[in-house]
Amino acid sequence: MTDAHVGLAGQLTRLPQRQVLSDDVYETVKGLIMDSVVAPGTRLNIDALTRELGISQTPIRESLARLESDGLVIKEPLRGYRVSSTLTRAEFEDLFEYRLHIEPWAAGRAAERSSAEDLVRLKDEMLSYTDVPERPDYDSYKAMAGHDQRFHDLVLELSGNETARQSFARTHCHLHLFRLYYGGGIATQALREHKAVVTAVRKGDPEQAAAAMRSHIEASRARLRPVFDQQ
Amino acid sequence: MTDAHVGLAGQLTRLPQRQVLSDDVYETVKGLIMDSVVAPGTRLNIDALTRELGISQTPIRESLARLESDGLVIKEPLRGYRVSSTLTRAEFEDLFEYRLHIEPWAAGRAAERSSAEDLVRLKDEMLSYTDVPERPDYDSYKAMAGHDQRFHDLVLELSGNETARQSFARTHCHLHLFRLYYGGGIATQALREHKAVVTAVRKGDPEQAAAAMRSHIEASRARLRPVFDQQ
DNA sequence: GTTCGCAATATCCTATAGGATCTTTGAGGG
DNA sequence: CCCTCAAAGATCCTATAGGATATTGCGAAC
């Protein structure tokens, strides 16, 4: 390796970006929140995290600052951070209303604009999660949630409007929905609905794509709403 | 004060949130970026900021982490932060396209839903910036930008969908547009367009409100586009 | 029993220091 | 001249320490 490097100055691309500790901490704490290991409302004690993670306070503080911007933690000056609550019903309704405004539009644009390569990416994403177990456990729930998020992000990306994609990403929609555990069992329906969106996009039919996406989101909302009736 | 406090235990509300140094730093650096004191692409040297602001690195790092989430700085691990570029033409177009999708919808909803109190707030906001100078200087430009941002945020708020308002806020639309300095001179037109939106919202006419907002955003886009022709 | 005040403890926030990594500079060789 | 390499310097990142603030617990008074 050292010998191969000699004489190639300037011809190697820059190494991939390094992962620094604060990034690791961010992902770790995010995972704890996402998996409800730390419950909504829980105070996040910086000194305790220091002890438990075996690192200093500084990267912890930095990652908490980022998580605050993500809406996953709430900072109270001088008193610390706490995990944000899961969505209230009002927030849930706002989110879906917003989705119903943005995502069918995006799907329609994806139908108008997608190249053959784009369609391959859609197909690949659909193939990334097909093994729906009869009795969903936590891992399959998590895998489905991952597919769901990637699918929607991809459609937003194929809409060709990066502002819209980022805006949607910044709602952290699927992260918040993930935290509203609903026991699974509906992956088959969601996959079917995703497939209908993909079919319309492939046909290049924006009206049908928008309608399929709207239908999917409305169904998703209806499936999730009972969560709030149990509280 | 100490005497007044005696015997009133539990009856005083919690004091307003305290401002900590990292919050101050965040606003300071944000202001430097917004005012283009530090130009787009500039590296932000943490040690230099430490010396110039006379504080330690820690609050600086925290505020930079937040500014990264805001899209105002870009972090390159181990190499530091740099100020994000001003909007490219493509980003500008995406942003306006997104606005054209979101803001007329929001204005229409505001027209449907606003209470008398809401309308007072709109009126107050319109009254907050009326003194349009013949020859706009930097301060008036900044004041107009402030009004512009507050106005649009208020309409989003009156739409009644907090997800939408936050999503729009997180684009930092007016902050990015502010950095595209265009020399002013168009405040009178923008105010006239804002007034048309307010008039329609007051009438409770959602179609007219949406149309007025659409017209305003399209005009705003047309006014700003020449910025890119000069680059 | 409740409430208040005070001291002790815990936690948050920032400053400082040191190690790791990157960037710049200068010398030497072709 | 250009290129390479090594050393020096600058900067980033994290650990540690100390001061400021909030929280908790206990005892005294009512």
Short mmCIF file of C-alpha atoms (C1' of nucleotides) in Angstrom, two decimals:
data_model
loop_
_atom_site.label_atom_id
_atom_site.label_comp_id
_atom_site.label_asym_id
_atom_site.label_seq_id
_atom_site.Cartn_x
_atom_site.Cartn_y
_atom_site.Cartn_z
CA MET A 1 0.00 0.00 0.00
CA THR A 2 2.78 2.40 0.85
CA ASP A 3 4.60 1.42 -2.30
CA ALA A 4 1.51 1.81 -4.40
CA HIS A 5 1.10 5.26 -3.00
CA VAL A 6 4.54 6.46 -4.00
CA GLY A 7 4.47 8.35 -7.26
CA LEU A 8 0.69 8.77 -7.36
CA ALA A 9 0.61 12.12 -5.64
CA GLY A 10 -2.47 14.09 -6.54
CA GLN A 11 -4.16 11.22 -8.27
CA LEU A 12 -5.87 9.62 -5.33
CA THR A 13 -9.18 11.10 -4.41
CA ARG A 14 -9.63 12.42 -0.93
CA LEU A 15 -10.43 9.65 1.53
CA PRO A 16 -14.06 9.33 2.53
CA GLN A 17 -15.11 11.63 5.29
CA ARG A 18 -14.01 10.49 8.68
CA GLN A 19 -16.39 9.57 11.40
CA VAL A 20 -15.70 11.56 14.53
CA LEU A 21 -16.84 10.73 17.99
CA SER A 22 -19.58 13.34 18.12
CA ASP A 23 -21.14 11.74 15.04
CA ASP A 24 -21.06 8.36 16.73
CA VAL A 25 -22.69 9.79 19.81
CA TYR A 26 -25.37 11.43 17.72
CA GLU A 27 -26.28 8.13 16.10
CA THR A 28 -26.15 6.30 19.42
CA VAL A 29 -28.42 8.67 21.27
CA LYS A 30 -30.71 8.94 18.27
CA GLY A 31 -31.00 5.18 18.27
CA LEU A 32 -31.83 5.13 21.96
CA ILE A 33 -34.62 7.60 21.37
CA MET A 34 -35.89 5.91 18.25
CA ASP A 35 -36.03 2.55 19.96
CA SER A 36 -37.75 4.12 22.96
CA VAL A 37 -34.96 2.85 25.18
CA VAL A 38 -35.22 6.29 26.64
CA ALA A 39 -38.87 7.14 26.94
CA PRO A 40 -40.42 10.39 25.74
CA GLY A 41 -40.08 13.08 28.37
CA THR A 42 -37.01 11.46 29.94
CA ARG A 43 -34.31 13.83 31.05
CA LEU A 44 -31.01 13.24 29.31
CA ASN A 45 -28.37 13.62 31.96
CA ILE A 46 -25.12 14.71 30.37
CA ASP A 47 -22.94 13.52 33.23
CA ALA A 48 -24.67 10.15 33.24
CA LEU A 49 -24.19 9.78 29.51
CA THR A 50 -20.54 10.67 30.05
CA ARG A 51 -20.20 7.84 32.51
CA GLU A 52 -22.26 5.32 30.55
CA LEU A 53 -20.63 5.99 27.19
CA GLY A 54 -17.22 6.44 28.72
CA ILE A 55 -16.51 9.68 26.88
CA SER A 56 -16.27 13.32 27.73
CA GLN A 57 -19.12 15.81 27.81
CA THR A 58 -18.09 17.74 24.76
CA PRO A 59 -19.17 15.41 21.97
CA ILE A 60 -22.29 14.66 23.94
CA ARG A 61 -23.22 18.31 24.09
CA GLU A 62 -22.60 18.72 20.39
CA SER A 63 -24.74 15.78 19.43
CA LEU A 64 -27.52 16.94 21.71
CA ALA A 65 -27.44 20.30 19.98
CA ARG A 66 -27.95 18.49 16.68
CA LEU A 67 -30.69 16.28 18.07
CA GLU A 68 -32.46 19.40 19.25
CA SER A 69 -32.52 20.70 15.73
CA ASP A 70 -33.95 17.36 14.66
CA GLY A 71 -36.81 17.83 17.08
CA LEU A 72 -35.90 14.67 18.98
CA VAL A 73 -34.80 16.40 22.16
CA ILE A 74 -35.80 19.61 23.85
CA LYS A 75 -33.25 21.84 25.50
CA GLU A 76 -34.04 23.75 28.65
CA PRO A 77 -31.19 26.14 29.37
CA LEU A 78 -29.33 25.39 32.58
CA ARG A 79 -31.64 22.48 33.28
CA GLY A 80 -30.64 20.19 30.50
CA TYR A 81 -32.21 18.21 27.71
CA ARG A 82 -35.16 15.88 27.64
CA VAL A 83 -36.51 13.53 25.02
CA SER A 84 -39.32 15.06 23.06
CA SER A 85 -42.72 13.52 23.35
CA THR A 86 -44.10 11.32 20.67
CA LEU A 87 -46.51 13.07 18.39
CA THR A 88 -49.72 14.35 19.89
CA ARG A 89 -52.86 13.74 17.93
CA ALA A 90 -52.82 17.33 16.75
CA GLU A 91 -49.24 17.02 15.56
CA PHE A 92 -50.07 13.74 13.89
CA GLU A 93 -52.97 15.31 12.03
CA ASP A 94 -50.86 18.32 11.00
CA LEU A 95 -48.15 16.01 9.75
CA PHE A 96 -50.52 13.98 7.62
CA GLU A 97 -52.26 17.03 6.31
CA TYR A 98 -48.91 18.37 5.29
CA ARG A 99 -47.98 15.07 3.73
CA LEU A 100 -51.24 15.03 1.80
CA HIS A 101 -50.31 18.40 0.42
CA ILE A 102 -46.71 17.63 -0.45
CA GLU A 103 -46.36 13.98 -1.35
CA PRO A 104 -49.00 13.52 -4.04
CA TRP A 105 -47.56 16.61 -5.75
CA ALA A 106 -44.12 15.07 -5.47
CA ALA A 107 -45.33 11.72 -6.79
CA GLY A 108 -46.94 13.44 -9.74
CA ARG A 109 -43.71 15.22 -10.53
CA ALA A 110 -41.79 11.98 -10.15
CA ALA A 111 -44.12 10.45 -12.73
CA GLU A 112 -43.43 13.30 -15.13
CA ARG A 113 -39.72 13.42 -14.72
CA SER A 114 -38.27 10.02 -13.88
CA SER A 115 -35.61 8.56 -16.11
CA ALA A 116 -35.12 4.86 -16.69
CA GLU A 117 -32.39 4.92 -14.10
CA ASP A 118 -34.76 6.50 -11.60
CA LEU A 119 -37.27 3.74 -12.21
CA VAL A 120 -34.60 1.14 -11.54
CA ARG A 121 -33.95 2.77 -8.22
CA LEU A 122 -37.65 2.60 -7.37
CA LYS A 123 -37.73 -1.05 -8.31
CA ASP A 124 -34.64 -1.79 -6.26
CA GLU A 125 -36.18 -0.12 -3.27
CA MET A 126 -39.33 -2.16 -3.62
CA LEU A 127 -37.18 -5.29 -3.75
CA SER A 128 -35.33 -4.30 -0.64
CA TYR A 129 -38.17 -5.33 1.62
CA THR A 130 -40.37 -8.14 0.47
CA ASP A 131 -40.03 -10.71 3.19
CA VAL A 132 -43.05 -9.87 5.30
CA PRO A 133 -43.27 -12.26 8.23
CA GLU A 134 -46.62 -13.62 9.35
CA ARG A 135 -45.99 -12.48 12.88
CA PRO A 136 -43.96 -9.30 12.74
CA ASP A 137 -41.36 -8.91 15.42
CA TYR A 138 -39.42 -5.83 16.33
CA ASP A 139 -36.72 -6.35 13.75
CA SER A 140 -39.13 -6.70 10.87
CA TYR A 141 -41.02 -3.67 12.11
CA LYS A 142 -37.81 -1.74 12.03
CA ALA A 143 -36.92 -3.02 8.58
CA MET A 144 -40.34 -2.04 7.26
CA ALA A 145 -39.99 1.40 8.78
CA GLY A 146 -36.62 1.73 7.09
CA HIS A 147 -38.06 0.76 3.72
CA ASP A 148 -40.99 3.11 4.22
CA GLN A 149 -38.70 6.03 4.91
CA ARG A 150 -36.39 5.28 2.01
CA PHE A 151 -39.32 4.85 -0.33
CA HIS A 152 -40.88 8.18 0.49
CA ASP A 153 -37.56 9.97 0.46
CA LEU A 154 -36.84 8.51 -2.96
CA VAL A 155 -40.16 9.70 -4.36
CA LEU A 156 -39.46 13.17 -2.99
CA GLU A 157 -36.02 13.02 -4.57
CA LEU A 158 -37.44 11.97 -7.93
CA SER A 159 -39.80 14.94 -7.78
CA GLY A 160 -36.73 16.98 -8.64
CA ASN A 161 -37.23 19.59 -6.01
CA GLU A 162 -34.49 19.45 -3.41
CA THR A 163 -36.10 22.04 -1.17
CA ALA A 164 -39.19 19.89 -0.95
CA ARG A 165 -37.17 16.76 -0.26
CA GLN A 166 -35.18 18.44 2.49
CA SER A 167 -38.27 19.99 4.01
CA PHE A 168 -39.93 16.63 4.15
CA ALA A 169 -36.79 14.97 5.51
CA ARG A 170 -36.58 17.58 8.21
CA THR A 171 -40.02 16.66 9.51
CA HIS A 172 -38.37 13.35 10.42
CA CYS A 173 -41.76 11.96 9.62
CA HIS A 174 -40.93 8.29 9.71
CA LEU A 175 -38.79 8.63 12.76
CA HIS A 176 -41.69 10.15 14.67
CA LEU A 177 -44.15 7.61 13.28
CA PHE A 178 -41.76 4.82 14.17
CA ARG A 179 -41.91 5.90 17.77
CA LEU A 180 -45.70 5.48 17.66
CA TYR A 181 -45.44 1.73 17.84
CA TYR A 182 -48.58 0.21 16.49
CA GLY A 183 -47.73 -3.45 16.61
CA GLY A 184 -47.13 -4.00 12.91
CA GLY A 185 -49.20 -6.35 10.87
CA ILE A 186 -49.93 -3.89 8.12
CA ALA A 187 -46.80 -4.14 6.07
CA THR A 188 -48.55 -6.09 3.33
CA GLN A 189 -51.05 -3.31 2.79
CA ALA A 190 -48.40 -0.63 2.82
CA LEU A 191 -46.31 -2.55 0.32
CA ARG A 192 -49.30 -2.94 -1.94
CA GLU A 193 -49.87 0.79 -1.76
CA HIS A 194 -46.23 1.52 -2.46
CA LYS A 195 -46.46 -0.73 -5.47
CA ALA A 196 -49.43 1.22 -6.80
CA VAL A 197 -47.40 4.42 -6.55
CA VAL A 198 -44.48 2.85 -8.36
CA THR A 199 -46.76 1.50 -11.08
CA ALA A 200 -48.17 4.94 -11.76
CA VAL A 201 -44.74 6.54 -11.76
CA ARG A 202 -43.48 3.97 -14.22
CA LYS A 203 -46.42 4.71 -16.49
CA GLY A 204 -45.49 8.36 -16.36
CA ASP A 205 -49.00 9.17 -15.26
CA PRO A 206 -48.81 12.09 -12.82
CA GLU A 207 -52.50 12.16 -11.92
CA GLN A 208 -52.51 8.46 -11.12
CA ALA A 209 -49.24 8.76 -9.21
CA ALA A 210 -50.57 11.61 -7.15
CA ALA A 211 -53.82 9.74 -6.48
CA ALA A 212 -51.99 6.58 -5.47
CA MET A 213 -49.77 8.48 -3.10
CA ARG A 214 -52.72 10.32 -1.64
CA SER A 215 -54.58 7.07 -1.14
CA HIS A 216 -51.54 5.51 0.53
CA ILE A 217 -51.07 8.39 2.94
CA GLU A 218 -54.73 8.51 3.84
CA ALA A 219 -54.71 4.77 4.49
CA SER A 220 -51.54 5.09 6.53
CA ARG A 221 -53.18 7.79 8.59
CA ALA A 222 -56.26 5.69 9.16
CA ARG A 223 -54.12 2.75 10.27
CA LEU A 224 -52.21 4.84 12.75
CA ARG A 225 -54.97 6.94 14.23
CA PRO A 226 -56.14 4.26 16.66
CA VAL A 227 -52.86 4.72 18.51
CA PHE A 228 -54.29 7.88 20.00
CA ASP A 229 -57.49 6.20 21.09
CA GLN A 230 -55.50 3.95 23.37
CA GLN A 231 -53.92 6.80 25.30
CA MET B 1 -38.11 42.06 45.81
CA THR B 2 -36.89 39.61 48.41
CA ASP B 3 -39.65 40.75 50.74
CA ALA B 4 -42.26 40.49 48.02
CA HIS B 5 -41.13 36.98 47.40
CA VAL B 6 -41.61 35.83 50.95
CA GLY B 7 -44.87 33.96 51.39
CA LEU B 8 -45.60 33.68 47.69
CA ALA B 9 -43.97 30.28 47.26
CA GLY B 10 -45.41 28.37 44.37
CA GLN B 11 -47.36 31.30 43.07
CA LEU B 12 -44.72 32.83 40.88
CA THR B 13 -44.38 31.42 37.42
CA ARG B 14 -41.04 30.06 36.41
CA LEU B 15 -38.70 32.80 35.27
CA PRO B 16 -38.26 33.21 31.53
CA GLN B 17 -35.70 30.94 30.00
CA ARG B 18 -32.17 32.01 30.56
CA GLN B 19 -29.88 32.92 27.78
CA VAL B 20 -26.69 30.91 27.87
CA LEU B 21 -23.48 31.73 26.14
CA SER B 22 -23.86 29.15 23.41
CA ASP B 23 -27.16 30.76 22.43
CA ASP B 24 -25.44 34.15 22.24
CA VAL B 25 -22.71 32.70 20.08
CA TYR B 26 -25.26 31.11 17.80
CA GLU B 27 -26.97 34.43 17.21
CA THR B 28 -23.67 36.25 16.79
CA VAL B 29 -22.26 33.88 14.20
CA LYS B 30 -25.62 33.67 12.48
CA GLY B 31 -25.63 37.44 12.24
CA LEU B 32 -22.14 37.46 10.77
CA ILE B 33 -23.24 35.03 8.11
CA MET B 34 -26.52 36.77 7.44
CA ASP B 35 -24.81 40.12 7.01
CA SER B 36 -22.19 38.52 4.79
CA VAL B 37 -19.49 39.75 7.14
CA VAL B 38 -18.14 36.29 6.60
CA ALA B 39 -18.53 35.49 2.96
CA PRO B 40 -19.99 32.29 1.57
CA GLY B 41 -17.38 29.56 1.44
CA THR B 42 -15.28 31.12 4.18
CA ARG B 43 -13.73 28.71 6.63
CA LEU B 44 -14.85 29.29 10.18
CA ASN B 45 -11.77 28.86 12.31
CA ILE B 46 -12.79 27.76 15.78
CA ASP B 47 -9.58 28.91 17.42
CA ALA B 48 -9.84 32.31 15.75
CA LEU B 49 -13.45 32.68 16.90
CA THR B 50 -12.27 31.74 20.38
CA ARG B 51 -9.77 34.57 20.30
CA GLU B 52 -12.05 37.12 18.67
CA LEU B 53 -15.08 36.46 20.85
CA GLY B 54 -12.96 35.95 23.93
CA ILE B 55 -14.68 32.73 24.94
CA SER B 56 -13.83 29.07 24.97
CA GLN B 57 -14.26 26.61 22.13
CA THR B 58 -17.10 24.69 23.66
CA PRO B 59 -20.02 27.04 23.11
CA ILE B 60 -18.62 27.81 19.69
CA ARG B 61 -18.67 24.16 18.70
CA GLU B 62 -22.19 23.79 19.97
CA SER B 63 -23.51 26.75 18.08
CA LEU B 64 -21.75 25.61 14.92
CA ALA B 65 -23.47 22.26 15.27
CA ARG B 66 -26.78 24.09 15.37
CA LEU B 67 -25.89 26.32 12.44
CA GLU B 68 -25.06 23.22 10.46
CA SER B 69 -28.55 21.93 11.02
CA ASP B 70 -29.84 25.29 9.84
CA GLY B 71 -27.97 24.86 6.60
CA LEU B 72 -25.90 27.98 7.17
CA VAL B 73 -22.59 26.22 7.67
CA ILE B 74 -21.14 23.01 6.37
CA LYS B 75 -19.09 20.72 8.56
CA GLU B 76 -16.14 18.79 7.20
CA PRO B 77 -14.97 16.38 9.88
CA LEU B 78 -11.47 17.08 11.14
CA ARG B 79 -11.15 20.01 8.78
CA GLY B 80 -13.68 22.33 10.29
CA TYR B 81 -16.69 24.35 9.23
CA ARG B 82 -17.25 26.70 6.37
CA VAL B 83 -20.05 29.10 5.53
CA SER B 84 -22.51 27.63 3.10
CA SER B 85 -22.80 29.22 -0.28
CA THR B 86 -25.64 31.49 -1.16
CA LEU B 87 -28.36 29.82 -3.15
CA THR B 88 -27.48 28.61 -6.58
CA ARG B 89 -29.94 29.30 -9.31
CA ALA B 90 -31.19 25.73 -9.12
CA GLU B 91 -31.68 25.99 -5.37
CA PHE B 92 -33.43 29.31 -5.84
CA GLU B 93 -35.81 27.82 -8.37
CA ASP B 94 -36.49 24.80 -6.17
CA LEU B 95 -37.19 27.05 -3.23
CA PHE B 96 -39.68 29.18 -5.16
CA GLU B 97 -41.34 26.17 -6.66
CA TYR B 98 -41.77 24.77 -3.20
CA ARG B 99 -43.06 28.09 -1.95
CA LEU B 100 -45.55 28.21 -4.80
CA HIS B 101 -46.81 24.85 -3.68
CA ILE B 102 -47.00 25.59 0.03
CA GLU B 103 -47.74 29.23 0.59
CA PRO B 104 -50.87 29.77 -1.51
CA TRP B 105 -52.34 26.70 0.18
CA ALA B 106 -51.40 28.18 3.54
CA ALA B 107 -52.87 31.56 2.65
CA GLY B 108 -56.09 29.90 1.60
CA ARG B 109 -56.29 28.07 4.89
CA ALA B 110 -55.52 31.26 6.74
CA ALA B 111 -58.46 32.88 4.96
CA GLU B 112 -60.74 30.05 6.05
CA ARG B 113 -59.65 29.85 9.62
CA SER B 114 -58.51 33.19 10.94
CA SER B 115 -60.19 34.65 13.98
CA ALA B 116 -60.61 38.35 14.65
CA GLU B 117 -57.52 38.18 16.83
CA ASP B 118 -55.55 36.62 14.01
CA LEU B 119 -56.58 39.45 11.71
CA VAL B 120 -55.38 41.97 14.26
CA ARG B 121 -52.00 40.29 14.25
CA LEU B 122 -51.87 40.52 10.46
CA LYS B 123 -52.75 44.18 10.63
CA ASP B 124 -50.13 44.82 13.28
CA GLU B 125 -47.51 43.13 11.19
CA MET B 126 -48.42 45.26 8.20
CA LEU B 127 -48.11 48.33 10.39
CA SER B 128 -44.69 47.27 11.63
CA TYR B 129 -42.99 48.32 8.42
CA THR B 130 -44.49 51.21 6.51
CA ASP B 131 -41.69 53.72 6.37
CA VAL B 132 -40.21 52.91 2.98
CA PRO B 133 -37.32 55.24 2.25
CA GLU B 134 -36.80 56.68 -1.21
CA ARG B 135 -33.24 55.47 -1.27
CA PRO B 136 -33.06 52.26 0.72
CA ASP B 137 -29.97 51.76 2.78
CA TYR B 138 -28.75 48.64 4.46
CA ASP B 139 -30.78 49.15 7.60
CA SER B 140 -34.03 49.58 5.76
CA TYR B 141 -33.22 46.57 3.64
CA LYS B 142 -32.76 44.56 6.77
CA ALA B 143 -35.96 45.90 8.31
CA MET B 144 -37.90 45.00 5.19
CA ALA B 145 -36.41 41.54 5.20
CA GLY B 146 -37.45 41.17 8.82
CA HIS B 147 -41.01 42.20 8.03
CA ASP B 148 -41.08 39.91 5.02
CA GLN B 149 -40.05 36.94 7.10
CA ARG B 150 -42.45 37.68 9.92
CA PHE B 151 -45.30 38.21 7.48
CA HIS B 152 -44.82 34.90 5.73
CA ASP B 153 -44.27 33.04 8.98
CA LEU B 154 -47.47 34.55 10.34
CA VAL B 155 -49.49 33.44 7.34
CA LEU B 156 -48.08 29.94 7.71
CA GLU B 157 -49.00 30.04 11.36
CA LEU B 158 -52.53 31.17 10.61
CA SER B 159 -52.87 28.24 8.23
CA GLY B 160 -53.22 26.16 11.37
CA ASN B 161 -50.74 23.52 10.35
CA GLU B 162 -47.69 23.59 12.56
CA THR B 163 -45.81 20.98 10.54
CA ALA B 164 -46.13 23.19 7.49
CA ARG B 165 -45.02 26.26 9.39
CA GLN B 166 -41.99 24.51 10.81
CA SER B 167 -41.09 22.99 7.48
CA PHE B 168 -41.21 26.37 5.87
CA ALA B 169 -39.26 27.95 8.73
CA ARG B 170 -36.60 25.32 8.41
CA THR B 171 -35.95 26.26 4.80
CA HIS B 172 -34.70 29.54 6.28
CA CYS B 173 -36.10 30.99 3.12
CA HIS B 174 -35.80 34.65 3.99
CA LEU B 175 -32.40 34.22 5.52
CA HIS B 176 -31.10 32.73 2.30
CA LEU B 177 -32.86 35.33 0.19
CA PHE B 178 -31.49 38.08 2.40
CA ARG B 179 -27.99 36.94 1.57
CA LEU B 180 -28.78 37.40 -2.12
CA TYR B 181 -28.51 41.13 -1.89
CA TYR B 182 -30.40 42.75 -4.70
CA GLY B 183 -30.09 46.38 -3.86
CA GLY B 184 -33.58 47.02 -2.56
CA GLY B 185 -35.93 49.43 -4.14
CA ILE B 186 -38.80 47.00 -4.38
CA ALA B 187 -40.22 47.23 -0.89
CA THR B 188 -43.18 49.27 -2.07
CA GLN B 189 -44.24 46.56 -4.46
CA ALA B 190 -43.78 43.80 -1.92
CA LEU B 191 -45.82 45.73 0.63
CA ARG B 192 -48.59 46.21 -1.92
CA GLU B 193 -48.59 42.48 -2.56
CA HIS B 194 -48.61 41.67 1.14
CA LYS B 195 -51.58 43.99 1.51
CA ALA B 196 -53.45 42.12 -1.19
CA VAL B 197 -52.88 38.87 0.70
CA VAL B 198 -54.10 40.42 3.92
CA THR B 199 -57.18 41.85 2.24
CA ALA B 200 -58.16 38.47 0.91
CA VAL B 201 -57.54 36.77 4.25
CA ARG B 202 -59.70 39.39 5.95
CA LYS B 203 -62.48 38.72 3.49
CA GLY B 204 -62.24 35.05 4.33
CA ASP B 205 -61.82 34.28 0.65
CA PRO B 206 -59.44 31.31 0.34
CA GLU B 207 -59.23 31.33 -3.44
CA GLN B 208 -58.40 34.98 -3.56
CA ALA B 209 -55.92 34.62 -0.69
CA ALA B 210 -54.17 31.76 -2.43
CA ALA B 211 -54.10 33.67 -5.71
CA ALA B 212 -52.73 36.80 -4.06
CA MET B 213 -50.00 34.80 -2.34
CA ARG B 214 -49.15 33.00 -5.55
CA SER B 215 -48.94 36.27 -7.40
CA HIS B 216 -46.72 37.76 -4.71
CA ILE B 217 -44.31 34.84 -4.72
CA GLU B 218 -44.10 34.78 -8.52
CA ALA B 219 -43.40 38.50 -8.55
CA SER B 220 -40.81 38.10 -5.81
CA ARG B 221 -39.13 35.39 -7.84
CA ALA B 222 -39.10 37.55 -10.94
CA ARG B 223 -37.57 40.42 -9.01
CA LEU B 224 -34.82 38.27 -7.61
CA ARG B 225 -33.89 36.20 -10.63
CA PRO B 226 -31.67 38.87 -12.17
CA VAL B 227 -29.27 38.30 -9.30
CA PHE B 228 -28.14 35.14 -11.02
CA ASP B 229 -27.63 36.87 -14.35
CA GLN B 230 -24.96 39.00 -12.81
CA GLN B 231 -22.84 36.08 -11.67
"C1'" DG C 1 -49.49 17.19 59.40
"C1'" DT C 2 -47.48 21.23 56.07
"C1'" DT C 3 -44.30 24.81 54.80
"C1'" DC C 4 -40.05 27.19 54.71
"C1'" DG C 5 -35.15 27.82 54.81
"C1'" DC C 6 -30.64 26.21 54.41
"C1'" DA C 7 -26.98 23.14 53.34
"C1'" DA C 8 -25.40 19.45 50.59
"C1'" DT C 9 -25.38 17.30 46.30
"C1'" DA C 10 -26.05 16.88 41.46
"C1'" DT C 11 -25.95 18.75 37.08
"C1'" DC C 12 -25.12 22.17 33.52
"C1'" DC C 13 -22.01 25.14 31.27
"C1'" DT C 14 -17.70 26.96 30.03
"C1'" DA C 15 -12.60 27.28 30.25
"C1'" DT C 16 -8.34 25.08 29.63
"C1'" DA C 17 -5.15 21.63 28.17
"C1'" DG C 18 -3.42 18.00 25.43
"C1'" DG C 19 -3.47 14.68 21.67
"C1'" DA C 20 -4.75 13.80 16.76
"C1'" DT C 21 -5.00 15.40 12.25
"C1'" DC C 22 -4.44 18.64 8.62
"C1'" DT C 23 -1.97 22.36 6.26
"C1'" DT C 24 1.97 24.92 5.10
"C1'" DT C 25 6.74 25.57 4.37
"C1'" DG C 26 11.33 24.61 3.22
"C1'" DA C 27 15.01 21.63 1.72
"C1'" DG C 28 16.80 18.31 -1.37
"C1'" DG C 29 16.89 15.67 -5.57
"C1'" DG C 30 15.92 14.94 -10.44
"C1'" DC D 1 12.19 24.33 -13.22
"C1'" DC D 2 9.03 20.61 -10.72
"C1'" DC D 3 8.24 17.03 -7.43
"C1'" DT D 4 8.69 14.68 -3.06
"C1'" DC D 5 9.26 14.34 1.69
"C1'" DA D 6 9.79 15.74 6.31
"C1'" DA D 7 9.30 19.03 9.85
"C1'" DA D 8 6.93 22.79 11.87
"C1'" DG D 9 2.88 25.11 12.78
"C1'" DA D 10 -2.10 25.53 12.85
"C1'" DT D 11 -6.39 23.70 13.74
"C1'" DC D 12 -9.79 20.27 15.16
"C1'" DC D 13 -11.47 17.27 18.58
"C1'" DT D 14 -11.96 15.44 23.03
"C1'" DA D 15 -10.84 15.06 27.99
"C1'" DT D 16 -10.66 17.22 32.33
"C1'" DA D 17 -11.51 20.65 35.75
"C1'" DG D 18 -13.85 24.30 37.96
"C1'" DG D 19 -17.52 27.67 38.60
"C1'" DA D 20 -22.58 28.61 38.25
"C1'" DT D 21 -27.09 27.03 38.78
"C1'" DA D 22 -30.70 23.75 39.90
"C1'" DT D 23 -32.35 20.01 42.69
"C1'" DT D 24 -32.86 17.36 46.75
"C1'" DG D 25 -33.02 16.33 51.53
"C1'" DC D 26 -33.32 17.49 56.24
"C1'" DG D 27 -34.50 20.05 60.24
"C1'" DA D 28 -37.13 23.66 62.43
"C1'" DA D 29 -41.26 26.25 62.96
"C1'" DC D 30 -46.15 26.60 62.72
#
